[in-house]
mmCIF file of C-alpha atoms in Angstrom:
data_model
loop_
_atom_site.group_PDB
_atom_site.id
_atom_site.type_symbol
_atom_site.label_atom_id
_atom_site.label_comp_id
_atom_site.label_asym_id
_atom_site.label_seq_id
_atom_site.Cartn_x
_atom_site.Cartn_y
_atom_site.Cartn_z
ATOM 1 C CA MET A 1 0.191 15.058 9.592
ATOM 2 C CA LEU A 2 3.836 14.026 9.816
ATOM 3 C CA LYS A 3 4.369 10.506 11.088
ATOM 4 C CA GLU A 4 7.548 11.451 12.924
ATOM 5 C CA ASP A 5 5.610 13.894 15.106
ATOM 6 C CA LEU A 6 3.969 10.868 16.753
ATOM 7 C CA VAL A 7 7.254 9.084 17.489
ATOM 8 C CA ASP A 8 9.018 9.124 20.874
ATOM 9 C CA TYR A 9 12.504 7.651 20.367
ATOM 10 C CA ASP A 10 15.747 7.619 22.361
ATOM 11 C CA PRO A 11 18.638 7.757 19.853
ATOM 12 C CA GLU A 12 21.270 6.781 22.429
ATOM 13 C CA THR A 13 19.710 3.448 23.339
ATOM 14 C CA GLY A 14 17.654 2.812 20.217
ATOM 15 C CA ARG A 15 14.610 2.250 22.414
ATOM 16 C CA MET A 16 11.100 3.343 21.553
ATOM 17 C CA ASN A 17 9.187 5.073 24.322
ATOM 18 C CA SER A 18 6.065 5.210 22.157
ATOM 19 C CA THR A 19 4.225 2.096 20.985
ATOM 20 C CA PRO A 20 3.480 1.568 17.271
ATOM 21 C CA ARG A 21 1.276 4.376 16.002
ATOM 22 C CA GLN A 22 0.130 2.362 13.029
ATOM 23 C CA VAL A 23 -0.564 -1.370 13.214
ATOM 24 C CA PHE A 24 -1.039 -3.429 10.072
ATOM 25 C CA LEU A 25 -2.823 -6.731 10.595
ATOM 26 C CA GLU A 26 -2.794 -9.391 7.923
ATOM 27 C CA VAL A 27 -6.228 -10.596 8.952
ATOM 28 C CA SER A 28 -6.191 -13.013 6.027
ATOM 29 C CA SER A 29 -3.352 -14.061 3.751
ATOM 30 C CA ARG A 30 -5.865 -15.598 1.366
ATOM 31 C CA CYS A 31 -7.069 -13.767 -1.725
ATOM 32 C CA ASN A 32 -9.786 -14.200 -4.304
ATOM 33 C CA LEU A 33 -7.717 -12.623 -7.110
ATOM 34 C CA THR A 34 -4.350 -13.310 -8.763
ATOM 35 C CA CYS A 35 -3.045 -9.825 -9.549
ATOM 36 C CA VAL A 36 0.003 -9.908 -11.768
ATOM 37 C CA HIS A 37 1.874 -7.276 -9.714
ATOM 38 C CA CYS A 38 1.108 -8.705 -6.256
ATOM 39 C CA PRO A 39 4.276 -9.317 -4.196
ATOM 40 C CA THR A 40 2.836 -12.719 -3.314
ATOM 41 C CA ASP A 41 1.915 -14.767 -6.348
ATOM 42 C CA PHE A 42 -1.463 -16.099 -5.298
ATOM 43 C CA GLY A 43 -1.439 -18.266 -8.404
ATOM 44 C CA ARG A 44 1.232 -20.469 -6.836
ATOM 45 C CA ASP A 45 1.010 -22.851 -3.916
ATOM 46 C CA ASP A 46 4.631 -22.556 -2.807
ATOM 47 C CA GLY A 47 5.884 -20.535 0.096
ATOM 48 C CA HIS A 48 2.891 -18.506 1.264
ATOM 49 C CA PRO A 49 0.505 -20.084 3.777
ATOM 50 C CA LYS A 50 -3.190 -19.364 3.329
ATOM 51 C CA LEU A 51 -4.186 -18.443 6.870
ATOM 52 C CA ASP A 52 -6.461 -16.134 8.841
ATOM 53 C CA LEU A 53 -5.195 -14.167 11.838
ATOM 54 C CA PRO A 54 -6.714 -15.745 14.978
ATOM 55 C CA LEU A 55 -8.671 -13.642 17.421
ATOM 56 C CA GLU A 56 -6.177 -14.635 20.131
ATOM 57 C CA ALA A 57 -3.604 -12.493 18.321
ATOM 58 C CA ILE A 58 -5.976 -9.532 18.500
ATOM 59 C CA ASP A 59 -6.339 -10.094 22.250
ATOM 60 C CA LYS A 60 -2.559 -10.021 22.718
ATOM 61 C CA LEU A 61 -2.239 -6.897 20.565
ATOM 62 C CA SER A 62 -5.037 -5.103 22.392
ATOM 63 C CA PRO A 63 -2.731 -2.662 24.297
ATOM 64 C CA TRP A 64 -1.141 -1.546 21.027
ATOM 65 C CA LEU A 65 -4.447 -1.373 19.194
ATOM 66 C CA ARG A 66 -5.993 0.809 21.900
ATOM 67 C CA ALA A 67 -2.998 3.172 21.838
ATOM 68 C CA ALA A 68 -2.591 3.312 18.065
ATOM 69 C CA THR A 69 -3.548 6.216 15.857
ATOM 70 C CA PHE A 70 -4.221 4.016 12.833
ATOM 71 C CA VAL A 71 -5.072 0.336 12.403
ATOM 72 C CA ASN A 72 -5.020 -1.213 8.940
ATOM 73 C CA LEU A 73 -6.591 -4.611 8.357
ATOM 74 C CA ASN A 74 -4.403 -5.833 5.544
ATOM 75 C CA PHE A 75 -0.872 -6.455 4.446
ATOM 76 C CA VAL A 76 -1.301 -9.009 1.712
ATOM 77 C CA GLY A 77 -4.550 -10.824 1.080
ATOM 78 C CA GLU A 78 -8.181 -9.770 0.993
ATOM 79 C CA PRO A 79 -9.322 -8.805 4.529
ATOM 80 C CA MET A 80 -12.999 -9.528 3.913
ATOM 81 C CA LEU A 81 -12.129 -13.214 3.439
ATOM 82 C CA SER A 82 -11.460 -13.476 7.168
ATOM 83 C CA PRO A 83 -14.220 -15.469 8.896
ATOM 84 C CA HIS A 84 -13.858 -12.987 11.791
ATOM 85 C CA PHE A 85 -14.162 -9.845 9.648
ATOM 86 C CA GLY A 86 -17.089 -8.295 11.517
ATOM 87 C CA GLU A 87 -15.634 -9.120 14.946
ATOM 88 C CA LEU A 88 -12.243 -7.717 13.895
ATOM 89 C CA LEU A 89 -13.881 -4.440 12.929
ATOM 90 C CA ARG A 90 -15.578 -4.282 16.323
ATOM 91 C CA ARG A 91 -12.494 -5.089 18.400
ATOM 92 C CA CYS A 92 -10.116 -2.849 16.461
ATOM 93 C CA GLY A 93 -12.602 0.003 16.685
ATOM 94 C CA GLU A 94 -12.863 -0.074 20.489
ATOM 95 C CA GLY A 95 -10.019 2.440 20.878
ATOM 96 C CA PRO A 96 -9.449 5.846 19.286
ATOM 97 C CA ALA A 97 -7.593 4.479 16.235
ATOM 98 C CA GLN A 98 -8.870 5.161 12.747
ATOM 99 C CA VAL A 99 -9.553 1.717 11.276
ATOM 100 C CA SER A 100 -9.027 1.308 7.540
ATOM 101 C CA PHE A 101 -8.323 -1.375 4.999
ATOM 102 C CA ASN A 102 -7.600 -1.908 1.311
ATOM 103 C CA THR A 103 -9.701 -4.276 -0.736
ATOM 104 C CA ASN A 104 -10.121 -5.467 -4.284
ATOM 105 C CA GLY A 105 -13.814 -4.667 -3.828
ATOM 106 C CA LEU A 106 -15.369 -7.930 -4.969
ATOM 107 C CA LEU A 107 -16.644 -8.872 -1.506
ATOM 108 C CA LEU A 108 -18.488 -5.606 -0.833
ATOM 109 C CA SER A 109 -21.738 -7.487 -0.310
ATOM 110 C CA ALA A 110 -24.737 -5.943 1.454
ATOM 111 C CA ARG A 111 -23.690 -7.790 4.640
ATOM 112 C CA ASN A 112 -20.101 -6.562 4.542
ATOM 113 C CA CYS A 113 -21.164 -3.028 3.653
ATOM 114 C CA ALA A 114 -23.453 -3.035 6.707
ATOM 115 C CA ALA A 115 -20.620 -4.308 8.937
ATOM 116 C CA ILE A 116 -18.321 -1.543 7.671
ATOM 117 C CA LEU A 117 -20.918 1.118 8.362
ATOM 118 C CA ASP A 118 -21.890 -0.323 11.762
ATOM 119 C CA ALA A 119 -18.241 -0.262 12.878
ATOM 120 C CA ARG A 120 -17.703 3.298 11.688
ATOM 121 C CA VAL A 121 -14.663 2.230 9.648
ATOM 122 C CA HIS A 122 -12.714 5.354 8.817
ATOM 123 C CA GLY A 123 -11.380 4.460 5.381
ATOM 124 C CA VAL A 124 -11.761 1.876 2.644
ATOM 125 C CA GLY A 125 -9.259 1.890 -0.206
ATOM 126 C CA ILE A 126 -10.328 0.153 -3.398
ATOM 127 C CA SER A 127 -7.662 -1.075 -5.785
ATOM 128 C CA ILE A 128 -8.528 -0.382 -9.424
ATOM 129 C CA ASP A 129 -5.756 -0.566 -12.001
ATOM 130 C CA GLY A 130 -7.452 0.511 -15.196
ATOM 131 C CA THR A 131 -10.529 -0.004 -17.286
ATOM 132 C CA HIS A 132 -9.946 -2.440 -20.168
ATOM 133 C CA SER A 133 -6.638 -3.629 -18.613
ATOM 134 C CA MET A 134 -8.236 -4.832 -15.378
ATOM 135 C CA PRO A 135 -8.814 -8.423 -16.584
ATOM 136 C CA ALA A 136 -5.176 -8.700 -17.639
ATOM 137 C CA ILE A 137 -3.733 -7.067 -14.515
ATOM 138 C CA ARG A 138 -6.110 -8.198 -11.779
ATOM 139 C CA GLY A 139 -8.149 -10.966 -13.398
ATOM 140 C CA VAL A 140 -11.523 -9.243 -12.982
ATOM 141 C CA PRO A 141 -13.571 -6.837 -15.148
ATOM 142 C CA TYR A 142 -13.435 -3.197 -14.099
ATOM 143 C CA GLU A 143 -17.235 -2.934 -14.106
ATOM 144 C CA ALA A 144 -17.571 -5.715 -11.521
ATOM 145 C CA VAL A 145 -15.481 -3.755 -9.018
ATOM 146 C CA ARG A 146 -17.050 -0.400 -9.913
ATOM 147 C CA ASP A 147 -20.585 -1.680 -9.321
ATOM 148 C CA ARG A 148 -19.700 -2.973 -5.841
ATOM 149 C CA VAL A 149 -18.091 0.327 -4.914
ATOM 150 C CA ILE A 150 -21.243 2.099 -6.078
ATOM 151 C CA ALA A 151 -23.232 -0.201 -3.768
ATOM 152 C CA LEU A 152 -21.065 0.807 -0.770
ATOM 153 C CA ALA A 153 -21.433 4.486 -1.649
ATOM 154 C CA LYS A 154 -25.215 4.043 -1.885
ATOM 155 C CA ALA A 155 -25.313 2.308 1.514
ATOM 156 C CA LYS A 156 -23.364 5.243 2.987
ATOM 157 C CA GLN A 157 -25.823 7.695 1.489
ATOM 158 C CA GLU A 158 -28.833 5.801 2.820
ATOM 159 C CA ARG A 159 -27.327 5.889 6.328
ATOM 160 C CA GLY A 160 -26.450 9.576 6.009
ATOM 161 C CA SER A 161 -22.882 8.676 7.015
ATOM 162 C CA GLU A 162 -19.694 10.493 6.086
ATOM 163 C CA LEU A 163 -17.683 7.352 6.852
ATOM 164 C CA PRO A 164 -15.952 5.440 5.524
ATOM 165 C CA HIS A 165 -13.856 7.775 3.410
ATOM 166 C CA LEU A 166 -13.366 6.036 0.095
ATOM 167 C CA SER A 167 -10.069 6.178 -1.751
ATOM 168 C CA LEU A 168 -8.963 4.735 -5.054
ATOM 169 C CA ALA A 169 -5.535 3.075 -5.298
ATOM 170 C CA PHE A 170 -3.958 2.942 -8.746
ATOM 171 C CA VAL A 171 -0.638 1.268 -9.613
ATOM 172 C CA LEU A 172 0.854 3.102 -12.580
ATOM 173 C CA MET A 173 2.524 1.009 -15.277
ATOM 174 C CA ARG A 174 3.034 1.170 -19.027
ATOM 175 C CA ARG A 175 0.033 -1.083 -19.601
ATOM 176 C CA ASN A 176 -2.504 1.158 -17.877
ATOM 177 C CA ALA A 177 -1.057 4.689 -17.693
ATOM 178 C CA TYR A 178 -3.383 6.208 -20.266
ATOM 179 C CA GLU A 179 -6.408 4.515 -18.749
ATOM 180 C CA LEU A 180 -6.135 6.573 -15.564
ATOM 181 C CA PRO A 181 -7.901 9.698 -16.939
ATOM 182 C CA LYS A 182 -10.585 7.517 -18.554
ATOM 183 C CA LEU A 183 -11.106 5.645 -15.282
ATOM 184 C CA LEU A 184 -11.583 8.856 -13.304
ATOM 185 C CA ARG A 185 -13.977 10.302 -15.886
ATOM 186 C CA ASP A 186 -16.127 7.197 -15.538
ATOM 187 C CA ILE A 187 -16.116 6.588 -11.782
ATOM 188 C CA LEU A 188 -15.854 10.007 -10.112
ATOM 189 C CA PRO A 189 -19.295 11.189 -11.305
ATOM 190 C CA ARG A 190 -20.760 7.989 -9.790
ATOM 191 C CA VAL A 191 -18.853 7.753 -6.501
ATOM 192 C CA HIS A 192 -17.347 10.466 -4.316
ATOM 193 C CA PHE A 193 -13.781 9.458 -3.511
ATOM 194 C CA HIS A 194 -11.965 11.241 -0.717
ATOM 195 C CA ALA A 195 -8.672 10.685 -2.522
ATOM 196 C CA VAL A 196 -6.982 9.037 -5.479
ATOM 197 C CA HIS A 197 -3.577 7.535 -4.639
ATOM 198 C CA VAL A 198 -1.224 6.853 -7.540
ATOM 199 C CA GLN A 199 2.101 5.107 -7.177
ATOM 200 C CA PRO A 200 4.432 3.777 -9.876
ATOM 201 C CA LEU A 201 4.807 0.026 -10.112
ATOM 202 C CA VAL A 202 7.587 -1.612 -8.141
ATOM 203 C CA VAL A 203 8.782 -4.378 -10.436
ATOM 204 C CA ILE A 204 9.287 -7.731 -8.727
ATOM 205 C CA TYR A 205 8.645 -10.210 -11.568
ATOM 206 C CA GLU A 206 10.392 -10.626 -14.908
ATOM 207 C CA THR A 207 6.876 -10.567 -16.351
ATOM 208 C CA LEU A 208 6.622 -6.839 -15.647
ATOM 209 C CA ARG A 209 10.177 -5.774 -16.465
ATOM 210 C CA GLU A 210 9.029 -3.566 -19.346
ATOM 211 C CA GLU A 211 6.157 -2.086 -17.328
ATOM 212 C CA ASN A 212 8.410 0.179 -15.258
ATOM 213 C CA VAL A 213 7.333 3.795 -15.866
ATOM 214 C CA TYR A 214 10.589 5.067 -14.386
ATOM 215 C CA ARG A 215 12.100 4.191 -17.764
ATOM 216 C CA ASP A 216 9.746 6.513 -19.621
ATOM 217 C CA GLU A 217 8.508 10.064 -19.695
ATOM 218 C CA PHE A 218 5.148 9.346 -21.329
ATOM 219 C CA ALA A 219 3.267 8.613 -18.091
ATOM 220 C CA ALA A 220 3.590 12.121 -16.666
ATOM 221 C CA ASP A 221 1.087 13.780 -18.985
ATOM 222 C CA ALA A 222 -1.536 11.129 -18.161
ATOM 223 C CA VAL A 223 -0.960 11.800 -14.460
ATOM 224 C CA ALA A 224 -1.306 15.554 -14.987
ATOM 225 C CA GLU A 225 -4.567 15.053 -16.897
ATOM 226 C CA ALA A 226 -5.912 12.746 -14.195
ATOM 227 C CA ARG A 227 -5.040 15.294 -11.506
ATOM 228 C CA GLU A 228 -7.160 17.927 -13.248
ATOM 229 C CA ILE A 229 -10.122 15.526 -13.465
ATOM 230 C CA ALA A 230 -9.863 14.626 -9.774
ATOM 231 C CA GLN A 231 -9.617 18.245 -8.683
ATOM 232 C CA ALA A 232 -12.699 19.113 -10.738
ATOM 233 C CA HIS A 233 -14.620 16.567 -8.617
ATOM 234 C CA GLY A 234 -13.222 17.799 -5.304
ATOM 235 C CA THR A 235 -11.063 14.689 -4.906
ATOM 236 C CA GLU A 236 -7.539 14.867 -3.540
ATOM 237 C CA PHE A 237 -5.005 13.482 -5.985
ATOM 238 C CA ILE A 238 -1.735 12.182 -4.555
ATOM 239 C CA VAL A 239 1.303 10.667 -6.241
ATOM 240 C CA PHE A 240 3.692 8.999 -3.816
ATOM 241 C CA ARG A 241 6.585 6.566 -3.548
ATOM 242 C CA SER A 242 8.041 8.017 -6.706
ATOM 243 C CA THR A 243 10.746 10.425 -7.799
ATOM 244 C CA SER A 244 8.359 12.542 -9.842
ATOM 245 C CA GLU A 245 8.109 16.257 -9.177
ATOM 246 C CA GLN A 246 4.391 15.547 -8.756
ATOM 247 C CA ASP A 247 5.106 13.333 -5.764
ATOM 248 C CA GLU A 248 3.350 14.401 -2.558
ATOM 249 C CA ARG A 249 6.646 15.099 -0.831
ATOM 250 C CA ASN A 250 7.875 17.378 -3.624
ATOM 251 C CA LYS A 251 6.692 20.810 -4.665
ATOM 252 C CA GLY A 252 4.401 19.557 -7.414
ATOM 253 C CA GLY A 253 2.213 17.490 -5.088
ATOM 254 C CA THR A 254 -1.088 18.640 -3.640
ATOM 255 C CA ASN A 255 -0.228 17.807 -0.028
ATOM 256 C CA ASN A 256 2.220 20.687 0.462
ATOM 257 C CA GLY A 257 3.893 18.796 3.296
ATOM 258 C CA THR A 258 0.707 18.320 5.314
ATOM 259 C CA ALA A 259 0.828 14.526 5.043
ATOM 260 C CA GLN A 260 3.610 11.974 5.109
ATOM 261 C CA LEU A 261 2.484 9.064 3.018
ATOM 262 C CA GLY A 262 5.856 7.583 2.229
ATOM 263 C CA GLN A 263 8.750 6.363 4.318
ATOM 264 C CA VAL A 264 11.249 9.174 3.735
ATOM 265 C CA SER A 265 12.009 11.186 6.876
ATOM 266 C CA PRO A 266 14.665 13.881 7.350
ATOM 267 C CA THR A 267 14.915 12.881 11.013
ATOM 268 C CA TYR A 268 14.731 9.076 10.915
ATOM 269 C CA GLY A 269 15.850 8.300 7.376
ATOM 270 C CA CYS A 270 13.026 5.798 7.015
ATOM 271 C CA VAL A 271 10.196 6.299 9.479
ATOM 272 C CA ASP A 272 8.573 2.848 9.149
ATOM 273 C CA PRO A 273 10.423 0.962 11.951
ATOM 274 C CA PHE A 274 9.767 3.834 14.363
ATOM 275 C CA TYR A 275 6.121 4.342 13.487
ATOM 276 C CA GLU A 276 4.456 1.133 12.365
ATOM 277 C CA ILE A 277 4.496 -2.633 12.662
ATOM 278 C CA LYS A 278 3.089 -5.343 10.430
ATOM 279 C CA ILE A 279 1.748 -8.598 11.876
ATOM 280 C CA ARG A 280 1.369 -11.486 9.441
ATOM 281 C CA SER A 281 -1.346 -14.115 9.764
ATOM 282 C CA THR A 282 1.418 -16.538 10.860
ATOM 283 C CA GLY A 283 2.545 -14.240 13.691
ATOM 284 C CA GLU A 284 5.623 -13.186 11.737
ATOM 285 C CA ILE A 285 6.522 -9.513 12.047
ATOM 286 C CA MET A 286 7.582 -7.052 9.371
ATOM 287 C CA ALA A 287 9.375 -3.841 10.319
ATOM 288 C CA CYS A 288 8.675 -1.937 7.103
ATOM 289 C CA SER A 289 6.810 -1.828 3.813
ATOM 290 C CA TYR A 290 9.711 -3.479 1.987
ATOM 291 C CA GLY A 291 9.394 -6.551 4.180
ATOM 292 C CA ARG A 292 12.333 -6.517 6.588
ATOM 293 C CA GLU A 293 11.584 -9.455 8.871
ATOM 294 C CA VAL A 294 11.996 -9.141 12.631
ATOM 295 C CA PRO A 295 13.622 -12.370 13.933
ATOM 296 C CA VAL A 296 10.806 -13.096 16.404
ATOM 297 C CA LYS A 297 7.122 -13.913 16.125
ATOM 298 C CA LEU A 298 4.189 -12.354 17.935
ATOM 299 C CA GLN A 299 3.718 -15.509 19.997
ATOM 300 C CA ASP A 300 7.376 -15.602 21.135
ATOM 301 C CA LEU A 301 7.707 -12.525 23.394
ATOM 302 C CA GLU A 302 5.769 -9.828 25.176
ATOM 303 C CA LEU A 303 4.901 -6.731 23.157
ATOM 304 C CA ASP A 304 7.587 -4.422 24.540
ATOM 305 C CA GLU A 305 10.222 -7.153 24.152
ATOM 306 C CA ILE A 306 9.298 -7.344 20.480
ATOM 307 C CA TRP A 307 9.132 -3.594 19.839
ATOM 308 C CA ASN A 308 12.465 -2.976 21.597
ATOM 309 C CA HIS A 309 14.195 -6.171 20.519
ATOM 310 C CA PRO A 310 17.979 -5.745 19.978
ATOM 311 C CA TRP A 311 17.485 -6.285 16.223
ATOM 312 C CA TYR A 312 14.983 -3.429 16.106
ATOM 313 C CA ARG A 313 17.214 -1.143 18.148
ATOM 314 C CA ARG A 314 20.214 -1.690 15.849
ATOM 315 C CA LEU A 315 18.087 -1.038 12.765
ATOM 316 C CA ARG A 316 16.712 2.191 14.205
ATOM 317 C CA GLN A 317 20.126 3.457 15.198
ATOM 318 C CA ASP A 318 21.404 2.837 11.665
ATOM 319 C CA LEU A 319 18.459 4.592 10.065
ATOM 320 C CA TYR A 320 18.642 7.511 12.491
ATOM 321 C CA ALA A 321 22.291 7.944 11.456
ATOM 322 C CA LYS A 322 21.201 7.710 7.767
ATOM 323 C CA ARG A 323 23.064 4.422 7.349
ATOM 324 C CA PHE A 324 21.052 2.354 4.853
ATOM 325 C CA LEU A 325 22.431 -1.171 5.099
ATOM 326 C CA ASP A 326 21.556 -4.688 3.919
ATOM 327 C CA LYS A 327 18.099 -4.849 2.352
ATOM 328 C CA CYS A 328 17.550 -1.123 2.913
ATOM 329 C CA THR A 329 20.038 -0.366 0.121
ATOM 330 C CA GLN A 330 17.606 -1.879 -2.403
ATOM 331 C CA CYS A 331 14.420 -0.278 -1.085
ATOM 332 C CA PRO A 332 12.411 1.154 -4.006
ATOM 333 C CA PHE A 333 10.132 2.998 -1.564
ATOM 334 C CA LEU A 334 13.072 5.024 -0.285
ATOM 335 C CA PHE A 335 15.108 5.186 -3.491
ATOM 336 C CA GLY A 336 12.424 5.118 -6.184
ATOM 337 C CA CYS A 337 14.307 5.064 -9.469
ATOM 338 C CA ALA A 338 14.938 3.093 -12.646
ATOM 339 C CA ASP A 339 17.014 0.578 -10.714
ATOM 340 C CA ASN A 340 13.963 -0.741 -8.868
ATOM 341 C CA GLN A 341 13.294 -3.149 -11.721
ATOM 342 C CA GLU A 342 16.420 -5.081 -10.728
ATOM 343 C CA ASP A 343 15.192 -6.311 -7.349
ATOM 344 C CA PRO A 344 17.666 -9.114 -6.505
ATOM 345 C CA LEU A 345 15.168 -10.917 -4.279
ATOM 346 C CA VAL A 346 13.087 -12.108 -7.206
ATOM 347 C CA ALA A 347 15.491 -11.984 -10.139
ATOM 348 C CA GLY A 348 14.300 -14.323 -12.863
ATOM 349 C CA ARG A 349 11.020 -15.187 -11.174
ATOM 350 C CA ARG A 350 7.952 -14.986 -13.363
ATOM 351 C CA HIS A 351 4.331 -14.611 -12.338
ATOM 352 C CA SER A 352 1.980 -17.530 -12.881
ATOM 353 C CA ARG A 353 -0.543 -15.329 -14.704
ATOM 354 C CA GLU A 354 1.778 -13.808 -17.285
ATOM 355 C CA GLU A 355 -0.028 -15.585 -20.136
ATOM 356 C CA ARG A 356 -3.206 -13.791 -19.080
ATOM 357 C CA PHE A 357 -1.333 -10.492 -18.875
ATOM 358 C CA PHE A 358 0.130 -10.707 -22.371
ATOM 359 C CA ARG A 359 -2.851 -12.311 -24.067
ATOM 360 C CA GLY A 360 -3.842 -10.261 -27.111
ATOM 361 C CA GLY A 361 -0.419 -8.674 -27.472
ATOM 362 C CA TYR A 362 1.188 -5.627 -25.964
ATOM 363 C CA ARG A 363 -0.568 -2.347 -26.762
ATOM 364 C CA ARG A 364 1.630 0.453 -28.047
ATOM 365 C CA ARG A 365 0.936 3.605 -26.065
ATOM 366 C CA ARG A 366 0.327 7.005 -27.631
ATOM 367 C CA PRO A 367 3.095 9.588 -27.148
ATOM 368 C CA PRO A 368 2.581 12.716 -25.059
ATOM 369 C CA THR A 369 0.618 15.457 -26.779
ATOM 370 C CA SER A 370 1.108 18.211 -24.204
ATOM 371 C CA ALA A 371 4.117 20.281 -23.203
ATOM 372 C CA PRO A 372 7.274 18.397 -22.150
ATOM 373 C CA PRO A 373 6.146 16.149 -19.301
ATOM 374 C CA VAL A 374 7.717 15.544 -15.942
ATOM 375 C CA ALA A 375 9.868 12.444 -16.126
ATOM 376 C CA PHE A 376 9.638 9.624 -13.575
ATOM 377 C CA THR A 377 13.403 9.185 -13.746
ATOM 378 C CA GLY A 378 16.401 9.628 -11.488
ATOM 379 C CA ARG A 379 16.837 9.600 -7.746
ATOM 380 C CA SER A 380 14.848 11.911 -5.538
ATOM 381 C CA GLU A 381 16.616 14.985 -4.258
ATOM 382 C CA THR A 382 14.776 14.512 -0.961
ATOM 383 C CA SER A 383 15.565 10.831 -0.371
ATOM 384 C CA GLY A 384 18.282 11.444 2.202
ATOM 385 C CA ASP A 385 21.355 10.144 0.514
ATOM 386 C CA ASP A 386 12.290 5.107 -0.813
ATOM 387 C CA LEU A 387 6.520 -0.980 -1.122
ATOM 388 C CA GLY A 388 3.411 0.360 -1.061
ATOM 389 C CA ALA A 389 4.060 -1.265 -4.720
ATOM 390 C CA GLY A 390 0.092 -0.139 -3.382
ATOM 391 C CA ARG A 391 0.379 -0.266 -1.782
ATOM 392 C CA GLU A 392 1.232 -1.827 1.458
ATOM 393 C CA SER A 393 1.272 -4.988 -0.453
ATOM 394 C CA GLY A 394 -2.455 -4.974 -0.201
ATOM 395 C CA SER A 395 -5.412 -6.185 -2.169
#
């Protein structure tokens, strides 16, 4: 499904006649992990409030939620930390929207699994970034996450339920690239995943400067091997937010144009500000996956005044005309390339868990053994001249 097919926009005025088709709710900005590639360094106390989205915000958003096609319960943070998690599932599921969320998986307790199944949640994405590299990258053993995902899959089976669809989110970097095939060989025989989503790392900390796979060709053969493993298990394998020929929007992907996972749009330039909205736990509003901030909060104005605010209308008119200005010029999700490791917003900033990441030394990776691989280099021919990095800055 193409996102732009769900958009009703007036180019002359910049006004949206359709409400947001996808609503992201940061139901909790707290997290129980300190992942080294997270856009918010949960190991620090500066700058990011640890809050839960109040139910009053859900009440105000109810018209949008009931009209939306998709509702996602995370932006940053772990959604199952919200004290209202079960009630949020119920309220967001009252309309026709498909409710989904990403999680690090550690809180998939029997109680939370039951709440997910009771609410008929459509999709749960589990972030797993390797096997032996998981403690360094995410601060938790791979087996701990795998066993909780197995428990959710077992609960689904006992209920005889097809939902939720489970997906695996993998952030590709130098550290873990060759663990991807091993990971799939271990977990796919145990758990049926609807899809595996792979996206190259977006570098935002000096800590990960050398982890950028856009600088190398070696990652492509690992991706090709992983694709074969996934297909053998009947699991869709999708690479997106990259410039690789294997990307879902290019000929090498498995989607063949049937899905639009990224932001790139031949009509709108970047489809995010026309299609989705992100509500932070503070009430702050983000217009896109790269974090362009709308200069109003949810509590300031009525919903239509927010969605058709003059700031929004100017941004949409620029994007519709393929004018990428201000922060858009640096967007790695639109212009995925080697330059994304030079993000000026965080130049020189280091992650608080870099000692954990580098403990034991950097592992030299084996060179490709197959035919010349597809490189993750250069600008995309289809970019119109492209976070989330997983993800939509999720768990």
